[in-house]
Amino acid sequence: MDVIEVIVAKRDGHELTAAQIDWVIDAYTRGEVADEQMSALAMAILLNGMNRREIAGWTQAMIRSGERMDWSALDRPTADKHSTGGVGDKITLPLAPLVAACGAYVPQLSGRGLGHTGGTLDKLESIPGWRASLSNDEMLAVLRSAGAVVCAAGSGLAPADKKLYALRDVTGTVESIPLIASSIMSKKIAEGTGSLVLDVKVGSGAFMKTVERARELAETMVALGTDAGVRTVALLTAMDRPLGRAVGNALEVEESVEVLAGGGPSDVVDLTVRLAREMLEAAGISGKDPADALRDGSAMDSWRRMIGAQGGDPDAVLPRAAETMTVEAPLSGVLGRLDAYAVGLAAWRLGAGRARKEDPVSFGAGITLHAKPGDLVREGQPLMTLHADETVRFERALAALEGGYEVGPTGQELLPLVIERVTA
Ligand code: URA
């Protein structure tokens, strides 16, 4: 097979054959197809798209590039959730133990943050002692003892995607629905979960800025999961404003623990419970309402077991940033807009995120929101607190927030928290 023929075929808008797709993914994983050739093909795919058959073939080829996990030895159904990423999206933290407390096993492979969105592993690593890297046997042991495990995907899982995702990140080819859908679903199908709920974020703080694009991504991923035998459903949810009141690693862990203790901001609680119900339904489990498991402490028990089983101390004091700064309401009125992207970018500049994969994050850095869109505020009232390890970071964070929030006489229209449900 000739790689240039494959690139030219897609460049000229043709459908790739199954044999071409299988060969190019395998040859790229083995290093036979060079990065510059794969970059050209990724750009051709971004510009000319792929049809359902090509996307399914691409996904299966990436799955075959590595191992496929198998949880069939477990005596309960498995369920997982994947979010396409947003600002303040800490939902995995309360959700995984909550669903475990309701009777499913939750084996979740998560990632680190890059750019303005945070990563689940960075958040959990702010808990002293907690370990993200587990062997498959350790993963199984944590699942058996706690019902849920959240850890880093090992190098054996969809290695073709690992290589391709890093390449897309530096070649302007991330924003392609066929490439995003196959990237996410190859990992989730290889992870071996029996059912999957996708949280596809929509708005300024998300990959997908419009409901139409998010719907197309959701439909593509639901079809891929269903065809692979994974019961898959997707929710389109709001990311025009941040989720909850905490943005930043340790700050988000604290907020998640509040939710597990029966409190926490209503949007985080509502979305956690809604996603838990979807996961239990997809897994075929009935009988326990997730809202009760938050109230009766069983989800918190599951969280403590999960954190402890991965070396973390659930009672440890979490890291705090050394410096804080308050942003006040410029006038009295309604907080109309609080832009998710601006808040995410500001938190990133405060040190909560990283610019390159190998950069460290500051666990204590981030933003606490004292008002959410729709709230009445008075002039001079604190709108948010910025947290950073060095005061020099505040100026650039304030610049990111400029124009990112608006106080006025009336509120502004917001996306509903759950916009739409997409099924096969
Ligand atoms: N997350 C992934 O895993 N892959 C993408 O392509 C985009 C987001």
Coordinates of C-alpha atoms and ligand atoms in Angstrom, one line a residue:
M1 CA 0.0 0.0 0.0
D2 CA 1.2 3.5 -0.7
V3 CA 0.6 6.2 1.9
I4 CA 0.6 9.0 -0.7
E5 CA -2.2 7.3 -2.6
V6 CA -4.2 7.2 0.6
I7 CA -3.5 10.9 1.3
V8 CA -4.4 11.9 -2.3
A9 CA -7.6 9.9 -2.2
K10 CA -8.8 11.8 0.9
R11 CA -7.5 15.1 -0.4
D12 CA -9.6 14.6 -3.5
G13 CA -12.7 13.9 -1.5
H14 CA -12.9 10.1 -2.1
E15 CA -14.0 7.5 0.4
L16 CA -11.1 5.4 1.9
T17 CA -11.4 1.7 1.6
A18 CA -11.4 -0.6 4.7
A19 CA -8.0 -2.0 3.6
Q20 CA -6.5 1.5 3.3
I21 CA -7.7 2.5 6.7
D22 CA -6.5 -0.7 8.4
W23 CA -3.1 -0.4 6.7
V24 CA -2.5 3.3 7.4
I25 CA -3.4 3.1 11.1
D26 CA -1.2 0.0 11.6
A27 CA 1.7 1.5 9.6
Y28 CA 1.5 4.8 11.5
T29 CA 1.5 3.0 14.9
R30 CA 4.6 1.0 13.8
G31 CA 6.4 4.2 12.5
E32 CA 6.3 3.2 8.9
V33 CA 4.0 6.2 8.0
A34 CA 5.8 9.4 9.1
D35 CA 4.3 12.1 11.2
E36 CA 4.2 14.6 8.3
Q37 CA 2.3 12.1 6.2
M38 CA -0.2 11.4 8.9
S39 CA -0.6 15.2 9.4
A40 CA -1.5 15.6 5.8
L41 CA -4.0 12.8 6.0
A42 CA -5.5 14.3 9.2
M43 CA -5.9 17.7 7.5
A44 CA -7.5 16.1 4.5
I45 CA -10.0 14.3 6.8
L46 CA -10.6 17.5 8.7
L47 CA -11.4 19.3 5.4
N48 CA -13.3 16.5 3.5
G49 CA -14.7 14.4 6.4
M50 CA -15.3 10.7 6.6
N51 CA -18.6 8.8 6.2
R52 CA -20.0 6.5 8.9
R53 CA -18.4 3.4 7.4
E54 CA -15.0 5.1 7.3
I55 CA -15.3 6.4 10.9
A56 CA -16.3 2.9 12.2
G57 CA -13.3 1.4 10.3
W58 CA -10.9 4.0 11.6
T59 CA -12.2 3.5 15.2
Q60 CA -11.9 -0.3 15.0
A61 CA -8.3 0.0 13.6
M62 CA -7.3 2.2 16.5
I63 CA -8.8 -0.3 19.0
R64 CA -6.9 -3.1 17.3
S65 CA -3.6 -1.1 17.7
G66 CA -3.5 -2.1 21.4
E67 CA -5.1 -4.2 24.1
R68 CA -8.8 -4.5 24.9
M69 CA -9.7 -4.7 28.5
D70 CA -12.2 -7.3 29.7
W71 CA -14.3 -7.1 32.9
S72 CA -16.4 -10.2 32.3
A73 CA -15.0 -11.8 35.5
L74 CA -17.0 -9.2 37.5
D75 CA -20.4 -10.1 38.9
R76 CA -22.1 -6.7 38.2
P77 CA -22.6 -4.6 35.0
T78 CA -20.0 -2.0 34.2
A79 CA -20.9 1.6 33.3
D80 CA -18.8 4.6 32.4
K81 CA -19.2 8.3 31.5
H82 CA -17.1 10.4 29.2
S83 CA -17.3 14.2 29.1
T84 CA -15.9 16.1 26.1
G85 CA -14.5 18.6 28.6
G86 CA -15.4 21.9 30.1
V87 CA -14.6 24.5 32.7
G88 CA -15.4 23.4 36.3
D89 CA -16.4 20.0 35.0
K90 CA -15.6 17.9 38.0
I91 CA -18.6 15.6 37.6
T92 CA -16.6 12.3 37.4
L93 CA -15.5 12.8 41.0
P94 CA -18.9 12.5 42.7
L95 CA -20.4 10.5 39.8
A96 CA -18.1 7.4 39.8
P97 CA -18.6 6.6 43.5
L98 CA -22.3 7.5 43.3
V99 CA -23.0 5.0 40.5
A100 CA -20.8 2.4 42.3
A101 CA -23.0 2.9 45.4
C102 CA -26.0 2.2 43.3
G103 CA -24.8 -1.2 42.1
A104 CA -22.6 -0.8 39.0
Y105 CA -18.9 -1.2 38.6
V106 CA -17.3 2.0 37.1
P107 CA -14.0 1.4 35.4
Q108 CA -12.9 4.9 34.2
L109 CA -9.8 5.7 32.3
S110 CA -9.3 9.5 32.4
G111 CA -6.9 12.1 31.1
R112 CA -5.0 15.2 32.1
G113 CA -6.0 18.7 31.2
L114 CA -4.5 20.6 28.4
G115 CA -5.3 24.3 27.6
H116 CA -8.3 25.9 29.3
T117 CA -10.1 22.7 30.3
G118 CA -9.1 20.7 33.4
G119 CA -8.3 17.0 33.6
T120 CA -9.8 14.6 36.1
L121 CA -6.4 13.1 36.9
D122 CA -4.9 16.5 37.8
K123 CA -7.8 17.1 40.1
L124 CA -7.5 13.8 41.9
E125 CA -3.7 14.2 42.2
S126 CA -4.3 17.2 44.4
I127 CA -5.3 14.6 47.1
P128 CA -2.0 13.7 49.0
G129 CA -0.8 10.2 48.2
W130 CA -3.4 9.5 45.4
R131 CA -1.9 7.5 42.4
A132 CA -3.2 7.8 38.8
S133 CA -1.1 4.9 37.4
L134 CA -2.4 1.4 38.1
S135 CA -1.7 -1.9 36.5
N136 CA -4.7 -3.8 35.2
D137 CA -4.6 -6.1 38.2
E138 CA -4.6 -3.1 40.6
M139 CA -7.4 -1.6 38.6
L140 CA -9.4 -4.8 39.1
A141 CA -8.6 -4.9 42.8
V142 CA -9.8 -1.3 43.3
L143 CA -13.0 -2.0 41.4
R144 CA -13.7 -5.0 43.6
S145 CA -13.1 -3.1 46.8
A146 CA -14.6 0.3 46.0
G147 CA -16.9 -0.3 43.0
A148 CA -15.2 2.5 41.1
V149 CA -11.7 3.3 39.8
V150 CA -10.5 6.4 38.0
C151 CA -7.0 6.1 36.6
A152 CA -4.7 6.9 33.7
A153 CA -5.0 4.8 30.5
G154 CA -1.9 2.6 30.2
S155 CA 0.3 2.9 27.1
G156 CA -1.2 -0.4 25.8
L157 CA -4.6 1.1 25.2
A158 CA -5.3 2.5 21.7
P159 CA -1.6 3.5 21.1
A160 CA -2.5 4.7 17.6
D161 CA -4.8 7.3 19.2
K162 CA -2.1 8.4 21.6
K163 CA 0.3 9.1 18.8
L164 CA -2.4 10.6 16.5
Y165 CA -3.9 12.8 19.2
A166 CA -0.5 14.3 20.1
L167 CA 0.1 15.0 16.4
R168 CA -3.4 16.6 15.9
D169 CA -2.7 18.8 18.9
V170 CA 0.2 20.5 17.1
T171 CA -1.1 20.5 13.5
G172 CA -4.5 22.3 13.9
T173 CA -6.4 19.0 13.3
V174 CA -8.2 18.5 16.6
E175 CA -11.6 20.0 15.6
S176 CA -12.7 17.3 13.2
I177 CA -15.9 15.4 14.2
P178 CA -14.7 12.1 12.7
L179 CA -11.3 12.4 14.4
I180 CA -12.7 13.4 17.8
A181 CA -15.4 10.7 17.7
S182 CA -13.0 7.9 16.7
S183 CA -10.4 9.1 19.2
I184 CA -12.8 9.1 22.2
M185 CA -14.7 6.0 21.2
S186 CA -11.6 3.9 20.4
K187 CA -10.4 4.4 24.0
K188 CA -13.9 3.9 25.6
I189 CA -14.6 0.7 23.6
A190 CA -11.0 -0.7 24.3
E191 CA -11.6 0.1 28.0
G192 CA -14.2 -2.7 28.0
T193 CA -17.2 -0.9 29.6
G194 CA -20.6 -2.5 28.9
S195 CA -22.4 0.8 28.8
L196 CA -21.4 4.4 28.3
V197 CA -23.0 7.8 28.8
L198 CA -21.4 10.7 26.9
D199 CA -21.7 14.2 28.2
V200 CA -21.2 16.3 25.1
K201 CA -20.6 19.9 26.2
V202 CA -21.9 22.9 24.2
G203 CA -20.8 26.5 24.4
S204 CA -17.8 28.8 24.6
G205 CA -15.9 26.6 27.2
A206 CA -16.4 23.4 25.1
F207 CA -14.9 22.0 21.9
M208 CA -18.3 22.2 20.3
K209 CA -19.6 25.8 20.2
T210 CA -23.0 25.1 18.8
V211 CA -25.8 22.7 19.5
E212 CA -25.8 21.5 15.8
R213 CA -22.1 20.5 15.9
A214 CA -22.5 18.9 19.4
R215 CA -25.5 16.9 18.1
E216 CA -23.5 15.7 15.1
L217 CA -20.6 14.6 17.4
A218 CA -23.0 12.9 19.8
E219 CA -24.8 11.0 17.1
T220 CA -21.5 9.8 15.6
M221 CA -20.2 8.6 18.9
V222 CA -23.5 6.9 19.9
A223 CA -23.6 5.0 16.6
L224 CA -19.9 3.9 17.1
G225 CA -20.6 2.6 20.6
T226 CA -23.8 0.9 19.7
D227 CA -22.3 -0.8 16.7
A228 CA -19.5 -2.1 18.9
G229 CA -22.0 -3.6 21.3
V230 CA -21.7 -0.9 24.1
R231 CA -25.0 0.5 25.2
T232 CA -24.4 4.2 24.5
V233 CA -26.4 7.3 25.1
A234 CA -25.4 11.0 25.0
L235 CA -26.6 14.2 26.7
L236 CA -25.8 17.6 25.3
T237 CA -25.2 19.8 28.3
A238 CA -24.4 23.5 28.8
M239 CA -20.9 24.9 28.8
D240 CA -21.7 28.6 28.1
R241 CA -20.9 29.2 31.8
P242 CA -18.7 27.3 34.2
L243 CA -20.2 24.3 36.0
G244 CA -20.5 24.8 39.8
R245 CA -18.6 27.5 41.7
A246 CA -15.1 26.0 41.8
V247 CA -12.6 26.0 38.9
G248 CA -9.2 24.5 39.6
N249 CA -7.8 21.2 40.9
A250 CA -8.1 21.1 44.7
L251 CA -10.9 23.6 44.6
E252 CA -12.9 21.2 42.5
V253 CA -12.1 18.2 44.7
E254 CA -13.5 20.2 47.7
E255 CA -16.7 21.0 45.8
S256 CA -17.1 17.4 44.8
V257 CA -16.8 16.3 48.4
E258 CA -19.5 18.8 49.3
V259 CA -21.8 17.1 46.7
L260 CA -21.0 13.7 48.1
A261 CA -21.9 15.1 51.6
G262 CA -25.3 16.0 50.3
G263 CA -24.6 19.7 49.6
G264 CA -22.9 21.5 46.8
P265 CA -24.1 23.8 43.9
S266 CA -27.4 22.8 42.4
D267 CA -26.1 22.5 38.8
V268 CA -23.3 20.1 39.8
V269 CA -25.8 18.1 41.9
D270 CA -28.5 18.0 39.2
L271 CA -26.1 17.0 36.4
T272 CA -24.4 14.3 38.6
V273 CA -27.8 12.8 39.5
R274 CA -29.0 13.0 35.9
L275 CA -25.9 11.3 34.5
A276 CA -26.0 8.7 37.3
R277 CA -29.6 7.8 36.3
E278 CA -28.6 7.5 32.7
M279 CA -25.6 5.3 33.6
L280 CA -27.8 3.0 35.7
E281 CA -30.4 2.7 33.1
A282 CA -27.9 1.9 30.4
A283 CA -26.4 -0.7 32.7
G284 CA -29.8 -2.2 33.3
I285 CA -29.8 -1.5 37.0
S286 CA -32.9 -0.4 38.8
G287 CA -33.9 -0.1 42.5
K288 CA -31.7 2.6 43.9
D289 CA -32.2 6.4 43.3
P290 CA -28.8 8.2 43.0
A291 CA -30.3 11.2 44.9
D292 CA -30.9 8.9 47.9
A293 CA -27.3 7.6 47.7
L294 CA -26.0 11.2 48.0
R295 CA -28.3 11.8 51.0
D296 CA -27.7 8.5 52.9
G297 CA -23.9 8.7 52.8
S298 CA -23.4 5.6 50.7
A299 CA -21.8 7.5 47.8
M300 CA -19.4 9.2 50.2
D301 CA -18.4 5.8 51.6
S302 CA -17.7 4.6 48.1
W303 CA -15.6 7.8 47.4
R304 CA -13.5 7.2 50.6
R305 CA -12.9 3.6 49.7
M306 CA -11.9 4.6 46.1
I307 CA -9.5 7.3 47.2
G308 CA -8.0 5.1 49.9
A309 CA -7.5 2.1 47.6
Q310 CA -5.4 4.3 45.3
G311 CA -3.1 5.5 48.1
G312 CA -5.0 8.8 48.8
D313 CA -6.0 10.2 52.2
P314 CA -9.6 11.3 52.0
D315 CA -9.2 13.3 55.2
A316 CA -6.0 15.1 54.1
V317 CA -6.0 18.9 54.0
L318 CA -5.9 19.9 50.3
P319 CA -3.3 22.2 48.9
R320 CA -4.1 25.9 48.9
A321 CA -2.6 28.6 46.8
A322 CA -0.5 31.2 48.6
E323 CA -2.2 34.3 47.3
T324 CA -5.8 35.4 46.6
M325 CA -7.4 38.4 45.0
T326 CA -11.1 39.4 44.9
V327 CA -12.9 40.6 41.7
E328 CA -15.8 42.8 42.7
A329 CA -19.1 43.6 40.9
P330 CA -18.5 46.9 39.0
L331 CA -22.2 48.0 39.5
S332 CA -25.4 46.7 41.0
G333 CA -27.7 44.5 38.8
V334 CA -28.0 41.0 37.5
L335 CA -24.9 39.0 36.6
G336 CA -26.0 38.3 33.0
R337 CA -23.0 36.5 31.5
L338 CA -20.1 34.6 33.0
D339 CA -18.3 33.2 30.0
A340 CA -16.9 29.7 30.5
Y341 CA -14.0 30.1 28.2
A342 CA -12.9 33.4 29.9
V343 CA -13.0 31.8 33.3
G344 CA -11.2 28.6 32.1
L345 CA -8.5 30.7 30.5
A346 CA -8.1 32.8 33.6
A347 CA -7.8 29.7 35.8
W348 CA -5.3 28.3 33.4
R349 CA -3.2 31.5 33.7
L350 CA -3.4 31.3 37.5
G351 CA -1.6 28.0 37.2
A352 CA -4.4 25.4 37.3
G353 CA -3.7 24.1 33.8
R354 CA -0.7 23.4 31.6
A355 CA 0.5 24.7 28.2
R356 CA 2.5 21.6 27.3
K357 CA 1.9 17.9 28.4
E358 CA 5.0 17.8 30.5
D359 CA 4.3 21.0 32.5
P360 CA 3.3 20.8 36.2
V361 CA 0.0 22.2 37.5
S362 CA -0.5 24.1 40.7
F363 CA -3.0 22.1 42.7
G364 CA -4.3 25.1 44.7
A365 CA -4.7 27.6 41.8
G366 CA -8.0 28.5 40.3
I367 CA -11.2 30.5 40.8
T368 CA -14.0 30.5 43.3
L369 CA -17.2 32.0 41.9
H370 CA -19.4 33.8 44.4
A371 CA -22.1 34.6 41.9
K372 CA -23.6 32.7 38.9
P373 CA -25.5 34.0 35.9
G374 CA -28.9 35.2 36.9
D375 CA -27.8 36.2 40.4
L376 CA -28.5 39.7 41.7
V377 CA -25.3 41.4 42.8
R378 CA -24.6 44.8 44.4
E379 CA -21.7 47.1 43.4
G380 CA -18.5 46.2 45.3
Q381 CA -19.8 42.7 46.2
P382 CA -17.2 39.9 45.5
L383 CA -17.9 38.2 42.2
M384 CA -15.0 35.8 42.4
T385 CA -11.8 35.0 44.2
L386 CA -8.7 34.2 42.2
H387 CA -6.1 31.8 43.7
A388 CA -2.5 31.6 42.6
D389 CA 0.9 30.8 44.1
E390 CA 2.4 34.0 42.8
T391 CA 0.8 37.5 42.6
V392 CA 2.3 38.1 39.2
R393 CA -0.2 35.7 37.7
F394 CA -3.2 37.9 38.7
E395 CA -2.7 40.6 36.0
R396 CA -2.9 38.1 33.1
A397 CA -5.8 36.3 34.6
L398 CA -7.7 39.6 34.9
A399 CA -7.0 40.3 31.3
A400 CA -8.5 36.9 30.4
L401 CA -11.6 37.9 32.4
E402 CA -12.0 41.3 30.7
G403 CA -15.3 41.2 28.8
G404 CA -16.0 37.7 30.1
Y405 CA -18.7 38.8 32.5
E406 CA -21.5 41.4 32.4
V407 CA -23.6 43.0 35.1
G408 CA -26.7 44.7 33.8
P409 CA -30.3 45.6 34.5
T410 CA -31.6 42.2 33.2
G411 CA -30.4 38.7 32.9
Q412 CA -29.4 37.0 29.6
E413 CA -30.6 33.9 28.0
L414 CA -28.6 30.8 29.0
L415 CA -28.5 27.3 27.6
P416 CA -30.6 24.8 29.6
L417 CA -28.3 22.6 31.8
V418 CA -29.4 19.5 29.8
I419 CA -30.1 20.5 26.3
E420 CA -30.9 17.2 24.5
R421 CA -30.6 13.4 24.8
V422 CA -29.3 11.5 21.9
T423 CA -29.9 7.7 21.6
A424 CA -29.2 5.2 18.8
Ligands
URA1 N1 -10.7 14.0 23.6 C1 -10.1 12.9 23.0 O1 -9.8 11.9 23.6 N2 -9.8 13.0 21.7 C2 -10.2 14.0 20.9 O2 -9.9 14.0 19.7 C3 -10.7 15.1 21.5 C4 -11.0 15.1 22.9

